[in-house]
mmCIF file of C-alpha atoms in Angstrom:
data_model
loop_
_atom_site.group_PDB
_atom_site.id
_atom_site.type_symbol
_atom_site.label_atom_id
_atom_site.label_comp_id
_atom_site.label_asym_id
_atom_site.label_seq_id
_atom_site.Cartn_x
_atom_site.Cartn_y
_atom_site.Cartn_z
ATOM 1 C CA ALA A 1 34.661 2.272 0.830
ATOM 2 C CA GLN A 2 33.220 0.450 3.807
ATOM 3 C CA THR A 3 30.854 1.820 6.928
ATOM 4 C CA VAL A 4 29.470 0.068 9.986
ATOM 5 C CA THR A 5 27.152 1.095 11.622
ATOM 6 C CA GLN A 6 26.116 0.476 15.650
ATOM 7 C CA SER A 7 22.715 2.432 16.745
ATOM 8 C CA GLN A 8 23.155 1.496 20.654
ATOM 9 C CA PRO A 9 25.445 3.518 22.345
ATOM 10 C CA GLU A 10 24.637 1.521 25.913
ATOM 11 C CA MET A 11 22.967 -1.550 26.774
ATOM 12 C CA SER A 12 21.816 -3.619 29.540
ATOM 13 C CA VAL A 13 21.453 -7.132 30.689
ATOM 14 C CA GLN A 14 20.755 -8.962 33.091
ATOM 15 C CA GLU A 15 23.308 -12.243 34.182
ATOM 16 C CA ALA A 16 22.411 -15.378 32.455
ATOM 17 C CA GLU A 17 19.667 -13.752 30.600
ATOM 18 C CA THR A 18 20.529 -12.610 26.302
ATOM 19 C CA VAL A 19 21.116 -9.620 24.538
ATOM 20 C CA THR A 20 21.422 -8.868 21.152
ATOM 21 C CA LEU A 21 23.881 -6.339 20.142
ATOM 22 C CA SER A 22 22.685 -4.556 16.281
ATOM 23 C CA CYS A 23 25.240 -3.760 13.693
ATOM 24 C CA THR A 24 24.532 -2.412 10.141
ATOM 25 C CA TYR A 25 27.313 -2.175 7.269
ATOM 26 C CA ASP A 26 27.634 -0.963 3.709
ATOM 27 C CA THR A 27 30.727 -2.024 1.140
ATOM 28 C CA SER A 28 31.126 -2.399 -2.387
ATOM 29 C CA GLU A 29 33.083 -4.979 -2.681
ATOM 30 C CA SER A 30 31.782 -8.370 -2.839
ATOM 31 C CA ASP A 31 33.926 -10.710 -0.676
ATOM 32 C CA TYR A 32 34.917 -8.774 2.603
ATOM 33 C CA TYR A 33 34.430 -10.174 6.370
ATOM 34 C CA LEU A 34 32.391 -8.982 9.523
ATOM 35 C CA PHE A 35 33.736 -9.415 12.401
ATOM 36 C CA TRP A 36 32.755 -8.654 16.272
ATOM 37 C CA TYR A 37 35.678 -7.233 19.004
ATOM 38 C CA LYS A 38 34.915 -7.139 22.359
ATOM 39 C CA GLN A 39 37.258 -4.163 24.068
ATOM 40 C CA PRO A 40 37.114 -4.682 28.126
ATOM 41 C CA PRO A 41 38.355 -1.786 30.273
ATOM 42 C CA SER A 42 41.807 -3.694 29.974
ATOM 43 C CA ARG A 43 41.611 -1.943 26.967
ATOM 44 C CA GLN A 44 43.285 -4.750 24.246
ATOM 45 C CA MET A 45 41.169 -5.760 21.683
ATOM 46 C CA ILE A 46 40.304 -9.209 20.786
ATOM 47 C CA LEU A 47 38.196 -10.774 19.035
ATOM 48 C CA VAL A 48 34.629 -12.606 19.192
ATOM 49 C CA ILE A 49 33.867 -13.669 16.668
ATOM 50 C CA ARG A 50 33.765 -13.912 12.218
ATOM 51 C CA GLN A 51 31.878 -14.245 9.747
ATOM 52 C CA GLU A 52 32.547 -15.052 5.766
ATOM 53 C CA ALA A 53 30.075 -12.920 4.073
ATOM 54 C CA TYR A 54 30.000 -15.625 1.107
ATOM 55 C CA LYS A 55 29.657 -17.930 4.155
ATOM 56 C CA GLN A 56 25.855 -18.189 4.369
ATOM 57 C CA GLN A 57 25.453 -20.396 7.860
ATOM 58 C CA ASN A 58 25.917 -18.167 10.073
ATOM 59 C CA ALA A 59 28.968 -18.376 12.603
ATOM 60 C CA THR A 60 28.831 -19.774 16.350
ATOM 61 C CA GLU A 61 31.754 -19.524 18.809
ATOM 62 C CA ASN A 62 30.174 -21.711 22.224
ATOM 63 C CA ARG A 63 27.398 -18.107 23.913
ATOM 64 C CA PHE A 64 28.298 -16.013 20.968
ATOM 65 C CA SER A 65 26.643 -16.446 17.609
ATOM 66 C CA VAL A 66 25.122 -14.057 14.826
ATOM 67 C CA ASN A 67 22.493 -13.699 12.569
ATOM 68 C CA PHE A 68 23.963 -12.079 9.342
ATOM 69 C CA GLN A 69 21.836 -10.705 7.188
ATOM 70 C CA LYS A 70 24.025 -10.131 3.325
ATOM 71 C CA ALA A 71 20.884 -9.145 1.180
ATOM 72 C CA ALA A 72 19.956 -6.059 4.896
ATOM 73 C CA LYS A 73 23.485 -5.497 4.964
ATOM 74 C CA SER A 74 23.253 -6.469 8.788
ATOM 75 C CA PHE A 75 24.982 -8.201 10.441
ATOM 76 C CA SER A 76 23.458 -8.599 14.710
ATOM 77 C CA LEU A 77 25.725 -9.852 17.832
ATOM 78 C CA LYS A 78 23.635 -12.259 20.295
ATOM 79 C CA ILE A 79 24.929 -13.663 23.817
ATOM 80 C CA SER A 80 23.880 -16.567 25.095
ATOM 81 C CA ASP A 81 23.782 -16.633 29.423
ATOM 82 C CA SER A 82 25.715 -13.228 29.977
ATOM 83 C CA GLN A 83 28.286 -13.209 32.624
ATOM 84 C CA LEU A 84 29.935 -10.328 34.368
ATOM 85 C CA GLY A 85 32.801 -11.244 32.165
ATOM 86 C CA ASP A 86 31.177 -10.001 29.213
ATOM 87 C CA ALA A 87 30.605 -6.586 30.297
ATOM 88 C CA ALA A 88 33.161 -3.803 27.698
ATOM 89 C CA MET A 89 32.487 -2.286 24.313
ATOM 90 C CA TYR A 90 31.973 -4.727 21.718
ATOM 91 C CA PHE A 91 32.766 -3.141 18.268
ATOM 92 C CA CYS A 92 30.876 -4.294 14.743
ATOM 93 C CA ALA A 93 33.444 -4.182 12.163
ATOM 94 C CA CYS A 94 34.058 -5.054 8.195
ATOM 95 C CA SER A 95 36.820 -5.530 6.326
ATOM 96 C CA SER A 96 37.693 -6.525 2.835
ATOM 97 C CA LEU A 97 39.093 -9.792 1.228
ATOM 98 C CA ARG A 98 41.975 -7.489 -0.407
ATOM 99 C CA ASP A 99 43.789 -6.719 2.505
ATOM 100 C CA ASP A 100 44.007 -5.724 6.474
ATOM 101 C CA LYS A 101 42.146 -3.033 7.139
ATOM 102 C CA ILE A 102 39.302 -2.991 9.109
ATOM 103 C CA ILE A 103 36.752 -0.882 10.026
ATOM 104 C CA PHE A 104 35.200 0.047 12.485
ATOM 105 C CA GLY A 105 31.511 1.214 14.007
ATOM 106 C CA LYS A 106 31.691 3.870 17.343
ATOM 107 C CA GLY A 107 31.055 0.312 19.491
ATOM 108 C CA THR A 108 27.936 -0.825 21.870
ATOM 109 C CA ARG A 109 29.262 -0.246 25.699
ATOM 110 C CA LEU A 110 27.266 -3.163 27.649
ATOM 111 C CA HIS A 111 25.940 -3.281 31.109
ATOM 112 C CA ILE A 112 26.344 -6.751 32.929
ATOM 113 C CA LEU A 113 23.212 -6.624 35.755
ATOM 114 C CA PRO A 114 23.639 -8.587 38.972
ATOM 115 C CA ASP B 1 54.083 -16.572 22.306
ATOM 116 C CA ALA B 2 54.286 -12.710 22.979
ATOM 117 C CA GLY B 3 51.689 -10.893 21.244
ATOM 118 C CA VAL B 4 51.605 -7.502 20.090
ATOM 119 C CA THR B 5 53.677 -4.824 22.708
ATOM 120 C CA GLN B 6 53.439 -1.207 21.952
ATOM 121 C CA SER B 7 55.101 1.667 24.271
ATOM 122 C CA PRO B 8 54.919 3.425 25.679
ATOM 123 C CA THR B 9 51.586 2.554 27.666
ATOM 124 C CA HIS B 10 51.586 6.387 28.175
ATOM 125 C CA LEU B 11 53.149 9.393 27.781
ATOM 126 C CA ILE B 12 51.637 13.286 28.432
ATOM 127 C CA LYS B 13 53.148 16.132 25.524
ATOM 128 C CA THR B 14 52.350 19.675 24.675
ATOM 129 C CA ARG B 15 50.633 21.079 21.358
ATOM 130 C CA GLY B 16 53.214 21.408 19.361
ATOM 131 C CA GLN B 17 55.528 18.441 20.377
ATOM 132 C CA GLN B 18 56.287 15.421 18.196
ATOM 133 C CA VAL B 19 55.280 12.170 19.718
ATOM 134 C CA THR B 20 56.810 8.346 18.272
ATOM 135 C CA LEU B 21 55.005 5.223 19.345
ATOM 136 C CA ARG B 22 56.460 2.113 19.331
ATOM 137 C CA CYS B 23 55.222 -1.204 18.107
ATOM 138 C CA SER B 24 56.213 -4.626 17.858
ATOM 139 C CA PRO B 25 54.005 -7.695 15.730
ATOM 140 C CA LYS B 26 53.548 -10.644 17.665
ATOM 141 C CA SER B 27 55.204 -13.397 15.635
ATOM 142 C CA GLY B 28 55.066 -14.466 12.326
ATOM 143 C CA HIS B 29 53.242 -11.856 11.676
ATOM 144 C CA ASP B 30 54.466 -8.968 8.973
ATOM 145 C CA THR B 31 51.538 -6.433 8.590
ATOM 146 C CA VAL B 32 51.346 -3.435 10.920
ATOM 147 C CA SER B 33 48.281 -1.458 11.158
ATOM 148 C CA TRP B 34 47.579 1.764 13.781
ATOM 149 C CA TYR B 35 44.596 2.868 14.760
ATOM 150 C CA GLN B 36 43.408 6.724 16.549
ATOM 151 C CA GLN B 37 40.241 5.284 19.190
ATOM 152 C CA ALA B 38 39.698 8.575 20.906
ATOM 153 C CA LEU B 39 37.453 8.108 24.138
ATOM 154 C CA GLY B 40 33.942 6.564 23.706
ATOM 155 C CA GLN B 41 34.406 5.907 20.500
ATOM 156 C CA GLY B 42 35.690 3.488 17.628
ATOM 157 C CA PRO B 43 39.522 2.907 15.967
ATOM 158 C CA GLN B 44 39.762 4.903 13.385
ATOM 159 C CA PHE B 45 42.320 3.622 10.700
ATOM 160 C CA ILE B 46 45.635 5.986 10.987
ATOM 161 C CA PHE B 47 47.672 3.409 7.938
ATOM 162 C CA GLN B 48 48.972 0.372 6.954
ATOM 163 C CA TYR B 49 52.222 -1.227 7.166
ATOM 164 C CA TYR B 50 53.196 -4.095 4.972
ATOM 165 C CA GLU B 51 57.285 -5.034 3.485
ATOM 166 C CA GLU B 52 58.414 -1.688 4.761
ATOM 167 C CA GLU B 53 56.402 0.580 3.399
ATOM 168 C CA GLU B 54 52.257 2.309 3.021
ATOM 169 C CA ARG B 55 50.594 0.225 1.523
ATOM 170 C CA GLN B 56 47.359 1.992 2.890
ATOM 171 C CA ARG B 57 45.783 5.107 4.027
ATOM 172 C CA GLY B 58 43.015 6.246 6.303
ATOM 173 C CA ASN B 59 41.927 10.257 5.923
ATOM 174 C CA PHE B 60 45.221 11.333 8.756
ATOM 175 C CA PRO B 61 47.084 14.283 7.685
ATOM 176 C CA ASP B 62 50.774 14.146 6.714
ATOM 177 C CA ARG B 63 51.498 14.949 10.749
ATOM 178 C CA PHE B 64 51.058 11.505 11.157
ATOM 179 C CA SER B 65 53.957 9.192 9.090
ATOM 180 C CA GLY B 66 55.217 6.259 9.904
ATOM 181 C CA HIS B 67 58.054 3.732 9.082
ATOM 182 C CA GLN B 68 58.588 -0.375 9.427
ATOM 183 C CA PHE B 69 61.524 -2.021 10.221
ATOM 184 C CA PRO B 70 63.361 -4.957 8.594
ATOM 185 C CA ASN B 71 62.296 -6.943 11.613
ATOM 186 C CA TYR B 72 58.726 -5.512 10.822
ATOM 187 C CA SER B 73 58.359 -3.722 13.837
ATOM 188 C CA SER B 74 57.089 0.154 13.137
ATOM 189 C CA GLU B 75 56.777 3.417 14.330
ATOM 190 C CA LEU B 76 54.231 6.109 14.825
ATOM 191 C CA ASN B 77 55.673 9.668 14.433
ATOM 192 C CA VAL B 78 52.880 12.553 15.031
ATOM 193 C CA ASN B 79 54.239 16.062 14.330
ATOM 194 C CA ALA B 80 52.556 19.566 15.760
ATOM 195 C CA LEU B 81 50.426 17.753 18.229
ATOM 196 C CA LEU B 82 46.950 19.511 18.878
ATOM 197 C CA LEU B 83 44.740 19.370 20.864
ATOM 198 C CA GLY B 84 42.521 16.723 19.560
ATOM 199 C CA ASP B 85 45.375 14.316 18.907
ATOM 200 C CA SER B 86 44.551 13.038 22.415
ATOM 201 C CA ALA B 87 43.829 9.170 21.920
ATOM 202 C CA LEU B 88 44.369 5.709 22.852
ATOM 203 C CA TYR B 89 46.358 4.555 19.610
ATOM 204 C CA LEU B 90 46.017 0.888 18.261
ATOM 205 C CA CYS B 91 48.721 -1.369 17.235
ATOM 206 C CA ALA B 92 47.626 -4.315 14.743
ATOM 207 C CA SER B 93 48.674 -7.307 13.318
ATOM 208 C CA SER B 94 47.740 -9.872 11.016
ATOM 209 C CA PRO B 95 50.537 -12.862 9.739
ATOM 210 C CA PRO B 96 51.015 -12.607 5.958
ATOM 211 C CA PRO B 97 48.731 -12.245 2.911
ATOM 212 C CA GLY B 98 47.638 -15.300 0.872
ATOM 213 C CA LEU B 99 48.090 -17.964 4.617
ATOM 214 C CA ALA B 100 46.287 -19.688 5.524
ATOM 215 C CA SER B 101 46.719 -18.566 8.997
ATOM 216 C CA ASN B 102 45.010 -14.957 7.549
ATOM 217 C CA THR B 103 41.762 -14.975 8.678
ATOM 218 C CA GLY B 104 41.141 -11.294 7.915
ATOM 219 C CA GLU B 105 41.588 -10.713 11.644
ATOM 220 C CA LEU B 106 44.250 -8.745 12.814
ATOM 221 C CA PHE B 107 45.721 -9.009 16.681
ATOM 222 C CA PHE B 108 45.716 -5.811 18.943
ATOM 223 C CA GLY B 109 48.120 -4.477 21.671
ATOM 224 C CA GLU B 110 47.158 -2.446 24.473
ATOM 225 C CA GLY B 111 47.718 0.817 23.223
ATOM 226 C CA SER B 112 49.647 3.829 23.735
ATOM 227 C CA ARG B 113 47.759 6.042 25.838
ATOM 228 C CA LEU B 114 48.208 9.949 24.785
ATOM 229 C CA THR B 115 47.366 13.263 26.376
ATOM 230 C CA VAL B 116 47.734 16.799 24.781
ATOM 231 C CA LEU B 117 48.205 19.835 27.083
#
């Protein structure tokens, strides 16, 4: 079984600043994926960034990067140069490589202050 | 290329009624997963369909059932609706397992907002 914990229900950041969203997870799988999904007010969930657990190198996608600490089971998301369009709910998630069942955390609502 | 489409987008039911939600997966995808997202919460896994069979199921009662058709589209049925079933129901699809295009990512529809009065 997998669990995902996001301890920050809400966060705010000034436009153009950097913010880090925290996530911890637990899994009995040896091979798994970790994800950050974004859900804007229009509701559709979209993938922000993905990390394969067997890769030590942290994933990056433009202004988005992760800090993956496998031993600590920690997977934080850093957003650089925050933009107004980054305002959304952010969900940390985990799935095993055996199937496509993704387990989500409760989310962090990110506010961008102009 | 159409993404995941869901219908209806909104619906209102009363307690005890039954509801059917529909989902068409993204082109080229054959696996469909359903999630329930209560207001302010993360999505909770209901079940997953592959090759017209329920492959996995989350911790939901038998009132929640589903179906997958030969064209990979899917339905979610909820019987004997309770107030607590009010939520956004999300459908997500993924490509066939083992393909290079399967990176573990799920592609989501915009959801069906169910209100139970």
